[in-house]
Amino acid sequence: MANSLLKTSPSSRTKVLHQVGLSLYNTFHGFHEEEVKKTLQQFPGGSVDLQKDDSGIGILTLNNPSKMNAFSGVMMLQLLEKVIELENWTAGKGVIVRGAKNTFSSGSDLNAVKALATPEDGMALCMFMQNTLTRFTRLPLISVALVQGRALGGGAELTTACDFRLMTPESEIRFVHKEMGIIPSWGGASRLVEIIGSRAALKVLGGALKLDPTKALSIGMADEILQSSDETKSVEEAQAWLAQFVNGPPEVIRALKKSVCSGKELYLEDALQNERDLLGTVWGGAANLQAIARKGKFNK
């Protein structure tokens, strides 16, 4: 029986990884999503806005500038709604996450944090945001965090949910959780280890280090430092940077992202099987046939 379970487990993991809308936690884990949603609805303020362009690049904007784009309860709910919308955007290829008014995000709105003071409240919020951000990381879209201004606490965690991080010259990423007497709880610590390694992550978290663009670039937290700190110009730079990686048919870009997710999260045998299945969705397709017809011009 044990051997049978071991053999079937990887294929189950594949289904879990690519089933749209699947959550990490449910009632089996003591997580009651509808109850959490009712609680979060009690903390209004700000919005999460999504603009989808015909180019296949979306812009997700955290909009609560009076509080440095801190997440209110309603914004957390709206983030989940936008993630669901992106899951169903079949023409999409990439998404940029940014904050309004040249600031990324300062994390959670303290009004909500103060009201949700029990360990049970903290665990429920943790599971809700881990569900949301894990679904975001698994989107078949190449994602970029555009860090303008400061990304603090939960805002820093959100940057780790993106495939890449671009920073403007005067920006900063800082995991301030230790100074608040807590640890990252939206999946930020686990993803940070994956991005920069365990030793560097321990320094960043343990020291609540301020990562300016140069420092972030040197440890692998940032992928590039943009030239402009101007809000509009930096968005344009980020769009141009992302465009080089999403140039191509949506079905190909989305399959590429799915295959990378598989390689990152699954056992090797299962990832290879999934790569084979994804190939079957594009081999002999329009993009493939057009490339062959060009007779190798893609090599130039």
Coordinates of N, CA and C in Angstrom, one line a residue, residues 160-259:
T160 N 8.1 38.9 -3.8 CA 8.6 37.6 -4.0 C 7.7 36.6 -4.7
A161 N 6.4 37.0 -4.8 CA 5.4 36.2 -5.5 C 5.6 36.4 -7.0
C162 N 6.3 37.4 -7.4 CA 6.5 37.7 -8.8 C 7.8 37.0 -9.3
D163 N 7.8 36.7 -10.6 CA 8.9 36.0 -11.3 C 10.2 36.9 -11.2
F164 N 10.0 38.2 -11.4 CA 11.1 39.2 -11.5 C 10.8 40.4 -10.6
R165 N 11.8 41.1 -10.2 CA 11.7 42.4 -9.5 C 12.6 43.4 -10.2
L166 N 11.9 44.5 -10.5 CA 12.6 45.7 -11.1 C 12.5 46.8 -10.1
M167 N 13.6 47.5 -9.8 CA 13.6 48.6 -8.8 C 14.0 49.9 -9.4
T168 N 13.3 51.0 -9.0 CA 13.7 52.3 -9.5 C 14.8 52.8 -8.6
P169 N 15.6 53.8 -9.0 CA 16.8 54.2 -8.3 C 16.7 54.5 -6.9
E170 N 15.6 55.0 -6.4 CA 15.4 55.5 -5.0 C 14.5 54.5 -4.3
S171 N 14.3 53.3 -4.7 CA 13.4 52.4 -4.1 C 14.0 51.6 -3.0
E172 N 13.2 50.8 -2.3 CA 13.7 50.0 -1.1 C 12.8 48.8 -0.9
I173 N 13.4 47.7 -0.6 CA 12.6 46.5 -0.2 C 13.1 46.2 1.2
R174 N 12.1 46.0 2.1 CA 12.5 45.7 3.5 C 11.5 44.8 4.2
F175 N 12.0 43.6 4.7 CA 11.1 42.7 5.5 C 11.2 43.2 7.0
V176 N 10.2 43.9 7.4 CA 10.3 44.5 8.7 C 9.6 43.6 9.8
H177 N 9.2 42.4 9.4 CA 8.4 41.6 10.3 C 9.0 41.4 11.7
K178 N 10.3 41.1 11.8 CA 10.9 40.9 13.1 C 10.7 42.1 14.0
E179 N 10.8 43.3 13.5 CA 10.6 44.5 14.3 C 9.2 44.6 14.8
M180 N 8.2 43.9 14.2 CA 6.8 43.9 14.6 C 6.5 42.7 15.5
G181 N 7.5 41.9 15.8 CA 7.4 40.8 16.7 C 6.7 39.6 16.0
I182 N 6.8 39.5 14.6 CA 6.2 38.4 13.9 C 7.2 37.9 12.9
I183 N 6.8 37.0 12.0 CA 7.6 36.6 10.9 C 6.7 36.7 9.6
P184 N 7.3 36.7 8.4 CA 6.5 36.7 7.2 C 5.5 35.6 7.2
S185 N 4.3 35.8 6.7 CA 3.3 34.8 6.8 C 2.5 34.7 5.5
W186 N 2.8 35.4 4.5 CA 2.2 35.3 3.2 C 2.9 34.5 2.2
G187 N 3.9 33.7 2.8 CA 4.8 32.9 1.9 C 6.1 33.5 1.6
G188 N 6.3 34.7 2.1 CA 7.5 35.5 1.7 C 8.8 34.9 2.1
A189 N 8.8 34.3 3.3 CA 10.1 33.7 3.7 C 10.5 32.5 2.9
S190 N 9.5 31.6 2.6 CA 9.8 30.5 1.8 C 10.2 30.9 0.4
R191 N 9.6 31.9 -0.2 CA 9.9 32.3 -1.6 C 11.2 33.0 -1.6
L192 N 11.5 33.8 -0.5 CA 12.8 34.5 -0.4 C 14.0 33.5 -0.4
V193 N 13.9 32.4 0.3 CA 14.9 31.4 0.3 C 15.1 30.9 -1.1
E194 N 14.1 30.7 -1.9 CA 14.2 30.2 -3.2 C 14.9 31.2 -4.1
I195 N 14.7 32.5 -3.9 CA 15.2 33.6 -4.7 C 16.7 33.8 -4.4
I196 N 17.0 34.0 -3.1 CA 18.4 34.4 -2.8 C 19.2 33.4 -2.0
G197 N 18.6 32.3 -1.6 CA 19.3 31.2 -0.8 C 19.0 31.4 0.7
S198 N 19.2 30.4 1.4 CA 18.8 30.4 2.9 C 19.7 31.3 3.7
R199 N 21.0 31.3 3.4 CA 21.9 32.2 4.3 C 21.6 33.6 4.1
A200 N 21.5 34.0 2.8 CA 21.2 35.4 2.5 C 19.8 35.8 3.1
A201 N 18.8 34.9 2.9 CA 17.5 35.1 3.4 C 17.5 35.3 4.9
L202 N 18.3 34.5 5.6 CA 18.4 34.7 7.1 C 18.9 36.0 7.5
K203 N 19.9 36.5 6.8 CA 20.4 37.8 7.0 C 19.4 38.9 6.8
V204 N 18.7 38.8 5.6 CA 17.7 39.8 5.2 C 16.6 39.9 6.3
L205 N 16.1 38.7 6.7 CA 15.0 38.6 7.6 C 15.4 38.9 9.0
G206 N 16.6 38.3 9.4 CA 17.0 38.5 10.8 C 17.5 39.9 11.1
G207 N 18.1 40.6 10.1 CA 18.5 42.0 10.3 C 17.5 43.0 9.9
A208 N 16.4 42.6 9.3 CA 15.4 43.5 8.8 C 16.1 44.5 7.9
L209 N 17.0 44.0 7.0 CA 17.9 44.8 6.2 C 17.1 45.7 5.2
K210 N 17.6 46.9 5.0 CA 17.1 47.7 4.0 C 17.8 47.4 2.7
L211 N 17.0 46.9 1.7 CA 17.6 46.5 0.4 C 17.4 47.6 -0.6
D212 N 18.4 48.5 -0.7 CA 18.4 49.5 -1.8 C 18.6 48.8 -3.1
P213 N 18.4 49.4 -4.2 CA 18.6 48.7 -5.5 C 19.9 48.1 -5.7
T214 N 21.0 48.7 -5.3 CA 22.3 48.1 -5.5 C 22.5 46.9 -4.7
K215 N 22.1 46.9 -3.4 CA 22.2 45.8 -2.6 C 21.3 44.6 -3.1
A216 N 20.1 45.0 -3.4 CA 19.1 44.0 -3.9 C 19.7 43.3 -5.2
L217 N 20.3 44.1 -6.1 CA 20.8 43.5 -7.3 C 22.0 42.6 -7.0
S218 N 22.8 42.9 -6.0 CA 24.0 42.2 -5.7 C 23.7 40.8 -5.1
I219 N 22.6 40.7 -4.4 CA 22.2 39.4 -3.8 C 21.2 38.6 -4.6
G220 N 20.8 39.2 -5.7 CA 19.9 38.4 -6.6 C 18.4 38.7 -6.3
M221 N 18.1 39.7 -5.4 CA 16.7 40.0 -5.1 C 16.1 40.8 -6.2
A222 N 16.9 41.7 -6.8 CA 16.4 42.5 -7.9 C 17.0 42.0 -9.2
D223 N 16.3 42.1 -10.3 CA 16.8 41.7 -11.6 C 17.4 42.8 -12.4
E224 N 16.9 44.0 -12.2 CA 17.5 45.2 -12.9 C 17.1 46.5 -12.1
I225 N 18.0 47.5 -12.2 CA 17.7 48.8 -11.7 C 17.3 49.7 -12.9
L226 N 16.1 50.2 -12.8 CA 15.6 51.0 -13.9 C 16.3 52.4 -13.9
Q227 N 16.2 53.1 -15.0 CA 16.8 54.4 -15.1 C 16.1 55.5 -14.4
S228 N 14.8 55.5 -14.4 CA 13.9 56.6 -14.0 C 13.2 56.3 -12.7
S229 N 13.0 57.3 -11.8 CA 12.2 57.2 -10.6 C 10.8 57.8 -10.9
D230 N 10.7 58.4 -12.0 CA 9.4 59.0 -12.4 C 8.3 57.9 -12.5
E231 N 7.2 58.1 -12.0 CA 6.1 57.1 -11.9 C 5.8 56.6 -13.3
T232 N 5.5 57.5 -14.2 CA 5.0 57.1 -15.5 C 6.2 56.5 -16.4
K233 N 7.3 57.1 -16.3 CA 8.5 56.6 -17.1 C 8.9 55.2 -16.6
S234 N 8.9 55.0 -15.3 CA 9.3 53.7 -14.8 C 8.4 52.6 -15.2
V235 N 7.1 52.9 -15.3 CA 6.1 51.9 -15.8 C 6.4 51.6 -17.2
E236 N 6.7 52.6 -18.0 CA 7.0 52.4 -19.4 C 8.3 51.5 -19.6
E237 N 9.3 51.8 -18.7 CA 10.5 51.0 -18.7 C 10.2 49.5 -18.4
A238 N 9.4 49.3 -17.4 CA 9.0 48.0 -16.9 C 8.3 47.2 -18.1
Q239 N 7.4 47.9 -18.7 CA 6.7 47.3 -19.9 C 7.6 46.9 -21.0
A240 N 8.6 47.8 -21.3 CA 9.6 47.4 -22.3 C 10.5 46.3 -21.9
W241 N 10.8 46.2 -20.6 CA 11.7 45.1 -20.1 C 10.9 43.8 -20.2
L242 N 9.7 43.8 -19.8 CA 8.9 42.6 -19.8 C 8.6 42.1 -21.2
A243 N 8.4 43.1 -22.1 CA 8.0 42.8 -23.5 C 9.0 41.8 -24.2
Q244 N 10.3 41.9 -23.8 CA 11.3 41.0 -24.4 C 11.1 39.6 -24.1
F245 N 10.4 39.3 -23.0 CA 10.2 37.9 -22.5 C 8.8 37.4 -22.9
V246 N 7.9 38.3 -23.3 CA 6.6 37.8 -23.6 C 6.3 38.0 -25.1
N247 N 7.3 38.3 -25.9 CA 7.2 38.4 -27.3 C 6.9 37.1 -28.0
G248 N 5.7 36.9 -28.4 CA 5.3 35.6 -29.0 C 3.8 35.3 -28.7
P249 N 3.3 34.2 -29.3 CA 1.9 33.8 -29.1 C 1.6 33.5 -27.6
P250 N 0.4 33.9 -27.2 CA 0.1 33.6 -25.8 C 0.2 32.1 -25.4
E251 N -0.2 31.2 -26.3 CA -0.2 29.8 -25.9 C 1.2 29.3 -25.7
V252 N 2.2 29.9 -26.4 CA 3.6 29.5 -26.2 C 4.1 30.0 -24.9
I253 N 3.9 31.3 -24.6 CA 4.4 32.0 -23.4 C 3.8 31.3 -22.2
R254 N 2.5 31.0 -22.2 CA 1.8 30.4 -21.1 C 2.3 29.0 -20.8
A255 N 2.5 28.3 -21.9 CA 3.1 26.9 -21.7 C 4.5 27.0 -21.1
L256 N 5.3 27.9 -21.6 CA 6.6 28.1 -21.0 C 6.5 28.3 -19.5
K257 N 5.6 29.3 -19.1 CA 5.5 29.6 -17.7 C 5.0 28.4 -16.9
K258 N 4.1 27.6 -17.4 CA 3.6 26.4 -16.7 C 4.7 25.4 -16.6
S259 N 5.5 25.2 -17.6 CA 6.6 24.3 -17.5 C 7.7 24.6 -16.5

